[in-house]
Amino acid sequence: MTNEKVFIPPFKTQGIKSKLVPLIRSTANVEPETAWVEPFMGSAVVGLNLAPRNAIFADLNPHIVCFYNHLKARTITADIIRAYLEEQGALLAEKGDAHYYLVRDRFNKEHNPLDFLFLNRSCFNGMIRFNRSNNFNVPYGHKPERFAKAYITKIVNQVRHFEQMLMINNWVFLCQPFEDTIAMAGENAFIYCDPPYIGRHVDYYDSWSEQQEQRLKDCLFASGARFMLSTWNRNQYRTNPYISTLWSSCSMVTQEHFYFVGAREENRNAMTEALLTNYTSNTRPPKHEIAYEQMKFAFS
């Protein structure tokens, strides 16, 4: 946990927490033997960097979950990805948007995890967005030379690091609702939650409502585990009212950074992020003998 380098996962996602990893790392204070639970893993950048030995990563987006499970099973490897991106990148350079939309149509029919990585890295602004039919619908990013040799190597190196972490740790990837994931956490677990931000535009894979925010709070407090919630505190226009109401009993640390989700230039504004916890940040978490109880079947 002393390594301050921030490793980036193979996928880009809206609201990725790479810039917040140092703050999360210092605030979470997770011991190596702590069981790590992420009900909203997104790209899995936080868990990738905190590197717990045992972890459950879950999300409602089945495509990233599928990709990481293939990586874990080694049916997809860094070498396979290099060969695939070299081939598809050459076709993109030759045919441009025609090839991008061919791959997008193919992915929406076949759900090939390699095609999903290609789309994520060549679509407009690296977005992940689905329509009501759960079809990927982000347009082409208009960079036909996107997959230059150096860029492919960068992605392959990100995959190699993820592969190494899978070899030395016991990580499980599940596609399921957050309620089911939190229910798997025993009192000795640490739950990190990065849900869609309440009161802000959501177009990732699902929507998020006040009722879901309330349900999340109820599940977290009922779990008996230590938890951390990532949310937004304020921007130049308004403040998140749920922090002082729904989450008022939590401790909070904040960090301001340049935050951007979406296609428009005017959306690129400074945002103060908040980390809410049910413990104080200067309290060292207790050491426990590992007794996974509800979690143990997931690691078998």
Coordinates of N, CA and C in Angstrom, one line a residue, residues 92 122 140-147:
L92 N -9.3 0.1 -39.2 CA -9.9 1.4 -38.9 C -9.1 2.5 -39.6
S122 N -11.9 3.7 -29.2 CA -12.0 4.5 -30.5 C -13.3 5.3 -30.7
Y140 N -18.6 7.4 -33.5 CA -17.2 7.2 -33.8 C -16.4 8.5 -33.3
G141 N -15.2 8.3 -32.8 CA -14.3 9.4 -32.4 C -13.6 10.1 -33.4
H142 N -13.6 9.6 -34.7 CA -13.0 10.3 -35.9 C -11.5 10.4 -35.7
K143 N -10.9 9.3 -35.2 CA -9.4 9.2 -35.1 C -9.0 7.9 -35.8
P144 N -8.9 7.9 -37.1 CA -8.6 6.7 -37.9 C -7.2 6.1 -37.5
E145 N -6.3 7.0 -37.1 CA -5.0 6.5 -36.7 C -4.9 6.2 -35.2
R146 N -6.0 6.0 -34.6 CA -6.0 5.8 -33.2 C -5.1 4.8 -32.6
F147 N -5.1 3.6 -33.3 CA -4.3 2.5 -32.8 C -2.9 2.5 -33.4

